[in-house]
Short mmCIF file of C-alpha atoms and ligand atoms in Angstrom, two decimals:
data_model
loop_
_atom_site.label_atom_id
_atom_site.label_comp_id
_atom_site.label_asym_id
_atom_site.label_seq_id
_atom_site.Cartn_x
_atom_site.Cartn_y
_atom_site.Cartn_z
CA MET A 1 17.24 -14.42 21.55
CA THR A 2 14.38 -13.51 19.25
CA ALA A 3 13.28 -10.00 19.54
CA LYS A 4 9.87 -9.22 21.01
CA PRO A 5 7.28 -8.71 18.25
CA ILE A 6 6.32 -5.05 17.61
CA GLY A 7 2.63 -4.48 18.68
CA VAL A 8 0.71 -2.82 15.79
CA GLY A 9 -2.53 -1.04 16.17
CA VAL A 10 -4.66 -0.91 13.04
CA VAL A 11 -7.00 2.10 12.43
CA GLY A 12 -9.56 1.28 9.80
CA CYS A 13 -10.06 -2.41 9.32
CA GLY A 14 -11.72 -2.30 5.78
CA LYS A 15 -10.71 -3.83 2.58
CA ILE A 16 -7.03 -3.17 2.23
CA ALA A 17 -6.35 -3.92 5.90
CA GLN A 18 -8.28 -7.26 5.58
CA MET A 19 -6.93 -8.16 2.23
CA MET A 20 -3.30 -7.30 2.68
CA HIS A 21 -2.11 -5.76 6.02
CA LEU A 22 -3.73 -7.84 8.70
CA PRO A 23 -2.88 -11.32 7.21
CA THR A 24 0.78 -10.11 6.66
CA LEU A 25 1.04 -8.83 10.12
CA GLN A 26 -0.40 -12.03 11.54
CA GLU A 27 2.21 -14.24 9.68
CA LEU A 28 5.36 -12.09 10.12
CA PRO A 29 7.19 -12.96 13.36
CA GLU A 30 8.39 -9.28 13.66
CA PHE A 31 4.83 -8.23 14.47
CA THR A 32 1.85 -8.94 16.61
CA ILE A 33 -1.63 -7.35 15.99
CA ALA A 34 -1.99 -5.56 19.33
CA ALA A 35 -5.25 -3.62 18.82
CA ILE A 36 -7.78 -2.68 16.16
CA CYS A 37 -9.92 0.35 15.62
CA ASP A 38 -13.01 0.82 13.33
CA ILE A 39 -16.19 2.93 13.43
CA SER A 40 -17.96 -0.26 12.69
CA GLU A 41 -18.81 -2.41 15.82
CA LYS A 42 -19.54 -5.29 13.39
CA VAL A 43 -16.12 -5.09 11.71
CA LEU A 44 -14.47 -4.73 15.05
CA GLY A 45 -16.12 -7.83 16.30
CA GLU A 46 -15.60 -9.94 13.18
CA VAL A 47 -12.10 -8.92 12.52
CA GLY A 48 -11.30 -9.09 16.23
CA GLU A 49 -12.62 -12.76 16.34
CA MET A 50 -10.78 -13.66 12.98
CA TYR A 51 -7.42 -12.52 14.28
CA GLY A 52 -7.90 -13.04 18.07
CA VAL A 53 -7.43 -9.38 18.95
CA GLU A 54 -9.13 -8.42 22.20
CA ARG A 55 -8.26 -4.79 22.37
CA ARG A 56 -10.81 -3.13 20.14
CA HIS A 57 -11.55 0.62 19.89
CA THR A 58 -14.11 2.83 18.07
CA GLY A 59 -11.92 5.88 18.22
CA PHE A 60 -8.44 6.23 16.80
CA GLN A 61 -7.05 8.33 19.83
CA ALA A 62 -7.94 5.39 22.22
CA LEU A 63 -6.00 3.01 20.02
CA ILE A 64 -2.97 5.33 19.67
CA ASP A 65 -3.13 5.73 23.62
CA ASP A 66 -3.34 1.95 24.11
CA PRO A 67 -0.09 0.89 25.76
CA ALA A 68 -0.04 -2.22 23.89
CA VAL A 69 0.33 -0.28 20.61
CA GLU A 70 3.97 0.50 19.62
CA ALA A 71 3.23 1.24 15.87
CA VAL A 72 0.10 2.40 14.19
CA LEU A 73 -1.18 1.42 10.71
CA ILE A 74 -3.55 4.05 9.23
CA CYS A 75 -6.06 2.58 6.84
CA ASN A 76 -9.23 4.56 7.44
CA PHE A 77 -10.57 7.17 4.94
CA ASP A 78 -9.34 10.59 6.30
CA HIS A 79 -5.64 10.00 7.28
CA GLY A 80 -4.47 13.42 8.20
CA LYS A 81 -5.81 13.70 11.74
CA VAL A 82 -4.81 10.28 12.68
CA VAL A 83 -1.27 10.88 11.30
CA GLU A 84 -1.15 14.15 13.36
CA ALA A 85 -2.27 12.33 16.56
CA CYS A 86 0.17 9.52 15.88
CA LEU A 87 3.17 11.90 15.47
CA LYS A 88 2.16 13.77 18.76
CA SER A 89 2.27 10.30 20.51
CA GLY A 90 5.78 9.54 19.11
CA LYS A 91 4.73 6.02 18.01
CA HIS A 92 5.90 4.50 14.83
CA MET A 93 3.42 4.78 11.91
CA LEU A 94 2.66 3.37 8.51
CA VAL A 95 0.04 5.37 6.80
CA GLU A 96 -1.72 4.25 3.63
CA LYS A 97 -1.77 6.57 0.72
CA PRO A 98 -2.68 9.39 0.44
CA LEU A 99 -0.74 11.09 3.30
CA ALA A 100 -3.65 13.62 3.65
CA PHE A 101 -6.06 15.26 1.25
CA THR A 102 -4.32 18.47 0.69
CA PRO A 103 -0.82 19.90 0.71
CA SER A 104 -1.91 22.26 3.45
CA GLU A 105 -2.70 19.30 5.61
CA GLY A 106 0.41 17.42 4.69
CA ARG A 107 3.00 20.20 5.27
CA PRO A 108 2.74 20.36 9.13
CA LEU A 109 2.76 16.51 9.25
CA VAL A 110 6.03 16.38 7.36
CA GLU A 111 7.48 19.09 9.44
CA ALA A 112 6.58 17.25 12.70
CA ALA A 113 7.95 13.95 11.29
CA ALA A 114 11.25 15.61 10.51
CA LYS A 115 11.53 16.32 14.27
CA SER A 116 10.48 12.86 15.40
CA ASP A 117 12.61 9.94 16.33
CA ALA A 118 9.80 7.44 15.25
CA VAL A 119 9.60 5.63 11.89
CA ASN A 120 6.91 7.45 9.77
CA LEU A 121 6.29 5.68 6.40
CA ILE A 122 3.73 6.05 3.77
CA GLY A 123 2.36 2.81 2.28
CA TYR A 124 3.40 3.05 -1.33
CA MET A 125 3.78 -0.72 -1.53
CA LYS A 126 4.99 -0.48 -5.19
CA PHE A 127 8.44 0.74 -3.92
CA TYR A 128 8.82 -2.62 -2.28
CA ASP A 129 7.68 -4.60 -5.45
CA GLU A 130 10.69 -6.43 -6.86
CA GLY A 131 9.58 -5.79 -10.36
CA TYR A 132 9.41 -2.10 -9.84
CA VAL A 133 12.73 -2.05 -8.22
CA GLU A 134 14.28 -4.05 -11.17
CA GLY A 135 12.39 -1.84 -13.55
CA CYS A 136 14.04 1.39 -12.08
CA GLU A 137 17.42 -0.26 -12.32
CA GLN A 138 16.78 -0.99 -16.12
CA ILE A 139 15.52 2.62 -16.56
CA ARG A 140 18.75 4.06 -15.00
CA ALA A 141 20.72 1.75 -17.22
CA ALA A 142 18.92 3.11 -20.33
CA GLY A 143 20.34 6.63 -19.89
CA LYS A 144 18.56 9.92 -20.55
CA PRO A 145 14.86 9.09 -21.36
CA LYS A 146 13.66 10.39 -24.71
CA SER A 147 10.04 9.53 -23.72
CA ILE A 148 8.33 8.57 -20.44
CA GLN A 149 4.68 7.38 -20.17
CA VAL A 150 2.82 6.50 -17.14
CA HIS A 151 -0.64 5.00 -17.65
CA ASP A 152 -3.18 3.82 -15.23
CA PHE A 153 -6.65 2.79 -16.35
CA ALA A 154 -6.97 0.45 -13.46
CA GLY A 155 -9.58 -2.35 -14.22
CA VAL A 156 -12.42 -4.11 -12.28
CA PHE A 157 -12.18 -4.14 -8.44
CA ASP A 158 -15.31 -6.02 -7.22
CA PRO A 159 -14.65 -9.57 -8.51
CA TYR A 160 -11.56 -9.46 -6.34
CA ASP A 161 -13.58 -9.08 -3.14
CA GLY A 162 -14.57 -12.74 -3.67
CA LEU A 163 -11.01 -13.83 -3.36
CA TYR A 164 -11.00 -12.94 0.43
CA THR A 165 -13.19 -13.42 3.43
CA LEU A 166 -14.13 -9.80 4.13
CA SER A 167 -16.19 -8.23 6.97
CA ARG A 168 -18.06 -5.01 5.84
CA GLY A 169 -19.30 -2.35 8.10
CA SER A 170 -22.99 -2.44 7.06
CA ASP A 171 -23.88 -1.29 10.67
CA VAL A 172 -22.42 2.19 10.57
CA ALA A 173 -25.10 5.13 10.57
CA PRO A 174 -25.26 6.86 7.32
CA GLU A 175 -24.77 10.30 8.89
CA LEU A 176 -21.45 9.05 10.55
CA LEU A 177 -20.41 7.34 7.25
CA SER A 178 -20.88 10.55 5.16
CA LYS A 179 -19.38 12.92 7.76
CA GLU A 180 -15.73 12.40 6.90
CA PRO A 181 -16.11 12.43 3.15
CA ALA A 182 -18.20 15.68 3.44
CA ASP A 183 -15.39 17.31 5.66
CA ALA A 184 -12.77 16.13 3.25
CA ALA A 185 -14.67 17.47 0.25
CA ALA A 186 -14.94 20.92 1.82
CA ARG A 187 -11.16 21.13 2.69
CA ILE A 188 -10.30 20.10 -0.84
CA GLU A 189 -12.65 22.57 -2.42
CA ALA A 190 -11.02 25.32 -0.34
CA GLU A 191 -7.52 24.25 -1.43
CA LEU A 192 -8.60 24.08 -5.21
CA GLY A 193 -9.95 27.55 -5.16
CA PRO A 194 -12.95 28.96 -7.04
CA ASP A 195 -11.42 28.33 -10.66
CA HIS A 196 -10.77 24.70 -10.05
CA VAL A 197 -13.43 23.67 -7.39
CA ALA A 198 -15.42 21.89 -10.20
CA TYR A 199 -12.36 19.37 -10.62
CA ARG A 200 -12.84 18.13 -6.98
CA ASP A 201 -13.81 14.60 -7.96
CA LEU A 202 -10.94 14.43 -10.42
CA TYR A 203 -8.50 15.61 -7.98
CA GLN A 204 -9.68 12.79 -5.53
CA MET A 205 -9.44 10.30 -8.20
CA LEU A 206 -5.87 11.44 -8.71
CA LEU A 207 -5.08 10.96 -4.96
CA MET A 208 -6.98 7.62 -4.63
CA LEU A 209 -5.76 5.89 -7.82
CA GLY A 210 -3.13 8.09 -9.44
CA SER A 211 -0.95 8.82 -6.31
CA HIS A 212 0.66 5.25 -6.85
CA ASP A 213 1.61 6.53 -10.39
CA LEU A 214 2.90 9.90 -9.27
CA ALA A 215 4.93 8.06 -6.65
CA ALA A 216 6.29 5.50 -9.02
CA LEU A 217 7.38 8.31 -11.47
CA ARG A 218 9.00 10.20 -8.53
CA GLY A 219 10.70 6.92 -7.45
CA ALA A 220 12.27 6.51 -10.95
CA PHE A 221 13.08 10.12 -11.87
CA GLY A 222 12.62 12.39 -8.84
CA ALA A 223 9.63 14.78 -8.52
CA PRO A 224 8.92 16.74 -11.75
CA GLU A 225 9.79 20.43 -11.83
CA THR A 226 6.74 21.72 -13.64
CA VAL A 227 3.35 20.66 -15.08
CA LEU A 228 3.62 21.65 -18.81
CA TYR A 229 0.03 20.71 -19.79
CA ALA A 230 -3.07 19.20 -18.31
CA ARG A 231 -6.48 18.27 -19.78
CA ALA A 232 -9.46 16.37 -18.49
CA PRO A 233 -11.50 14.42 -21.16
CA ASN A 234 -14.02 13.91 -18.32
CA MET A 235 -14.23 14.06 -14.58
CA SER A 236 -12.56 10.61 -14.07
CA HIS A 237 -9.86 10.94 -16.75
CA ILE A 238 -6.83 13.22 -16.64
CA ILE A 239 -3.78 13.63 -18.98
CA ALA A 240 -0.79 15.71 -17.96
CA VAL A 241 2.60 16.43 -19.32
CA LEU A 242 5.19 16.85 -16.65
CA GLY A 243 8.58 18.42 -17.09
CA PHE A 244 11.96 17.39 -15.42
CA ALA A 245 15.38 18.93 -15.63
CA ASN A 246 17.31 18.62 -19.00
CA ASP A 247 14.16 18.77 -21.16
CA VAL A 248 13.06 15.44 -20.05
CA THR A 249 9.10 15.11 -20.07
CA ALA A 250 6.65 12.48 -18.92
CA VAL A 251 3.08 11.86 -20.14
CA LEU A 252 0.83 10.85 -17.46
CA GLU A 253 -2.57 9.44 -18.11
CA VAL A 254 -4.93 8.30 -15.16
CA SER A 255 -8.49 7.22 -15.57
CA PHE A 256 -10.94 5.31 -13.32
CA GLY A 257 -13.88 3.21 -14.31
CA ALA A 258 -12.53 1.06 -17.17
CA GLN A 259 -14.21 -2.34 -17.04
CA TYR A 260 -11.15 -4.21 -17.89
CA GLU A 261 -10.88 -7.76 -16.58
CA TRP A 262 -7.13 -7.22 -16.44
CA TRP A 263 -5.14 -4.55 -14.66
CA ASP A 264 -3.88 -1.77 -16.81
CA GLU A 265 -1.14 0.22 -15.12
CA TRP A 266 2.27 0.55 -16.58
CA MET A 267 5.27 2.84 -17.06
CA GLU A 268 7.21 2.79 -20.34
CA VAL A 269 10.62 4.45 -20.80
CA HIS A 270 12.22 5.01 -24.22
CA GLY A 271 15.92 5.52 -24.22
CA ASP A 272 18.38 6.03 -27.13
CA THR A 273 18.88 2.41 -27.62
CA SER A 274 16.38 0.50 -25.42
CA ILE A 275 12.86 0.49 -24.10
CA VAL A 276 11.86 -0.44 -20.58
CA ARG A 277 8.29 -1.22 -19.57
CA ILE A 278 7.09 -2.03 -16.10
CA ASP A 279 3.62 -3.71 -15.93
CA PHE A 280 2.00 -3.46 -12.53
CA GLN A 281 -0.29 -6.18 -11.24
CA HIS A 282 -3.64 -5.64 -9.52
CA PRO A 283 -3.15 -4.17 -5.97
CA TYR A 284 -5.64 -6.69 -4.48
CA VAL A 285 -3.67 -9.84 -5.53
CA ARG A 286 -1.10 -11.05 -3.20
CA ASN A 287 2.30 -12.25 -4.27
CA ALA A 288 1.90 -10.56 -7.75
CA PRO A 289 4.98 -8.43 -8.42
CA ALA A 290 5.26 -6.23 -11.55
CA THR A 291 6.81 -7.60 -14.72
CA VAL A 292 9.54 -5.92 -16.57
CA ARG A 293 10.19 -6.05 -20.36
CA VAL A 294 13.41 -4.63 -21.74
CA ARG A 295 13.81 -4.27 -25.45
CA LYS A 296 17.49 -4.02 -26.70
CA PRO A 297 19.44 -4.69 -29.81
CA ALA A 298 21.01 -7.93 -30.19
CA ASN A 299 22.83 -9.19 -33.30
CA GLY A 300 21.47 -6.28 -35.34
CA LYS A 301 17.79 -7.14 -34.36
CA GLY A 302 15.48 -6.04 -31.48
CA ALA A 303 15.33 -8.62 -28.52
CA ASP A 304 12.92 -8.57 -25.67
CA THR A 305 13.84 -9.83 -22.21
CA VAL A 306 10.82 -10.37 -19.89
CA MET A 307 11.67 -10.40 -16.23
CA THR A 308 9.29 -12.04 -13.82
CA PRO A 309 10.41 -11.82 -10.30
CA LEU A 310 9.88 -14.43 -7.53
CA PRO A 311 6.22 -13.92 -6.53
CA GLU A 312 7.17 -12.10 -3.34
CA ASP A 313 4.56 -9.83 -1.88
CA ALA A 314 4.97 -5.94 -1.96
CA PHE A 315 2.99 -5.47 1.27
CA ARG A 316 4.98 -8.17 3.12
CA ARG A 317 8.34 -6.48 1.96
CA GLU A 318 6.99 -3.15 3.00
CA TRP A 319 6.29 -4.47 6.57
CA GLN A 320 9.70 -6.26 6.74
CA HIS A 321 11.34 -2.96 5.80
CA PHE A 322 9.29 -1.11 8.44
CA ALA A 323 10.53 -3.65 11.16
CA ARG A 324 14.10 -3.15 9.92
CA CYS A 325 13.68 0.67 10.17
CA ILE A 326 12.53 0.39 13.70
CA ARG A 327 14.96 -2.29 14.86
CA ASP A 328 18.16 -1.71 12.84
CA LYS A 329 17.70 1.99 11.87
CA GLU A 330 17.41 1.14 8.12
CA THR A 331 16.87 4.21 6.05
CA PRO A 332 13.09 4.49 5.21
CA VAL A 333 12.40 3.96 1.51
CA THR A 334 8.98 5.68 1.64
CA PRO A 335 9.17 8.45 4.30
CA ILE A 336 5.98 10.52 4.62
CA ALA A 337 7.70 13.44 2.83
CA GLY A 338 7.03 11.68 -0.43
CA GLY A 339 3.49 11.57 0.21
CA LEU A 340 3.45 15.46 0.48
CA SER A 341 5.50 15.73 -2.74
CA ASP A 342 2.73 13.81 -4.54
CA LEU A 343 -0.10 15.75 -3.02
CA GLU A 344 1.69 19.00 -4.26
CA LEU A 345 2.12 17.37 -7.72
CA ALA A 346 -1.61 16.31 -7.78
CA LEU A 347 -2.82 19.81 -6.93
CA ALA A 348 -0.37 21.45 -9.45
CA ILE A 349 -1.80 19.17 -12.17
CA ILE A 350 -5.36 20.14 -11.35
CA LYS A 351 -4.26 23.86 -11.27
CA ALA A 352 -2.89 23.49 -14.69
CA LEU A 353 -6.34 22.50 -16.10
CA PRO A 354 -8.38 25.30 -17.72
CA PRO A 355 -10.36 27.14 -15.11
CA LEU A 356 -13.97 25.71 -14.80
CA LYS A 357 -16.85 27.15 -12.79
CA GLY A 358 -18.59 24.83 -10.55
N1 LIG B 1 -1.96 0.68 -1.24
C1 LIG B 1 -2.93 0.25 -1.96
O1 LIG B 1 -2.76 -0.25 -3.08
C2 LIG B 1 -4.29 0.67 -1.50
C3 LIG B 1 -5.42 -0.07 -2.06
C4 LIG B 1 -6.78 0.19 -1.46
C5 LIG B 1 -6.86 1.04 -0.58
N2 LIG B 1 -5.78 1.95 -0.11
C6 LIG B 1 -5.98 3.00 0.92
O2 LIG B 1 -6.38 2.39 2.14
C7 LIG B 1 -7.39 3.23 2.71
C8 LIG B 1 -8.56 2.36 3.07
O3 LIG B 1 -9.11 1.90 1.94
P1 LIG B 1 -10.16 0.73 1.93
O4 LIG B 1 -10.24 0.32 0.48
O5 LIG B 1 -9.60 -0.38 2.80
O6 LIG B 1 -11.40 1.38 2.42
P2 LIG B 1 -12.57 0.79 3.36
O7 LIG B 1 -13.68 1.64 3.16
O8 LIG B 1 -12.89 -0.72 2.75
O9 LIG B 1 -12.14 0.66 4.68
C9 LIG B 1 -12.02 1.79 5.63
C10 LIG B 1 -12.35 1.25 6.93
O10 LIG B 1 -12.05 2.34 7.86
C11 LIG B 1 -13.20 2.47 8.82
N3 LIG B 1 -13.20 3.84 9.16
C12 LIG B 1 -13.61 5.03 8.49
N4 LIG B 1 -13.52 6.04 9.21
C13 LIG B 1 -12.85 5.64 10.42
C14 LIG B 1 -12.37 6.34 11.47
N5 LIG B 1 -12.54 7.66 11.67
N6 LIG B 1 -11.81 5.72 12.50
C15 LIG B 1 -11.72 4.32 12.33
N7 LIG B 1 -11.98 3.63 11.40
C16 LIG B 1 -12.77 4.29 10.34
C17 LIG B 1 -14.31 2.09 7.89
O11 LIG B 1 -15.34 1.62 8.72
C18 LIG B 1 -13.71 0.94 7.07
O12 LIG B 1 -13.90 -0.36 7.81
C19 LIG B 1 -7.64 4.38 1.86
O13 LIG B 1 -7.02 5.52 2.30
C20 LIG B 1 -7.03 4.00 0.49
O14 LIG B 1 -6.45 5.03 -0.22
C21 LIG B 1 -4.45 1.61 -0.50
#
């Protein structure tokens, strides 16, 4: 007998929900889209029609309380309070990155999740990218790293909107639209403290873009022990040197705003006798796993092997894993504790920058 699909409620039906999550949920037999929530009535109406979802809410608590909802996808702007409400409800949850905006917000969430029987994942879809998984295996096989570099200059985003049919919330009142970002900014400023408050936008950039890179690094090597160095050439560009056990270091460089037509995000690891490089693909492209290049000696020469996995989709694999966690008690690959670890590292990187008055 086929199992009943898991009813998912989606909070925040913006770009990433429409580009990736909703189509994936619609096509996977493990799930049904039970309800949707957005502060935009226009988005609620258009997305609701497109996916045939009758249960529509403008407040996230109403969605969480909806009896048709067994699991919640959190895709709005300010995640922390939705995660908190979800944990209280005991429903399963998949929260997009970042877990919250500050470690102070994230800590009680992770403590509550540790006491919960529900599945609580963070949406670091790269962990489900077959190219990344293969790359990590190659990195382990290469032995102790002599050098680790993680680089994310991203690329253009807007042209990718045209690849999908998107509904946008042009009806939301400007006061409502600006309220959550203003609240979040105040909480971040308090956490950064007076000497680093001027780096607020840089910290947010590190969370919104760079958290994938912090997570990818953690997935391959564990969380760094220290931040040895950090500098910011400008307020959308950060360079840091991170220290691991046994004198292993990693250079992290994240910058937003490059107008590349290609996606520029990679991790390169130099071992004693080989080099492994993982090139990530644009997050807005479906079925585009990372490619892996391994350079090794062969017959006294250097030889490159390029691995291009089957074009499986990382978001789809993430959802399939989520279903197995719920139904088969599979061990979560991306528990929300990882999201807290990345928030702590992002804050430590910013705090390692020279003090700067706002
Ligand atoms: N995994 C990835 O690669 C990836 C890529 C893009 C975005 N994201 C994450 O997904 C989240 C959403 O990003 P996006 O690009 O879709 O943003 P978006 O602005 O396009 O969508 C957010 C949606 O949430 C709605 N919303 C805002 N506040 C709300 C609230 N309180 N309750 C209900 N709905 C609310 C907005 O109206 C909007 O429709 C962000 O946290 C972002 O970090 C992840």
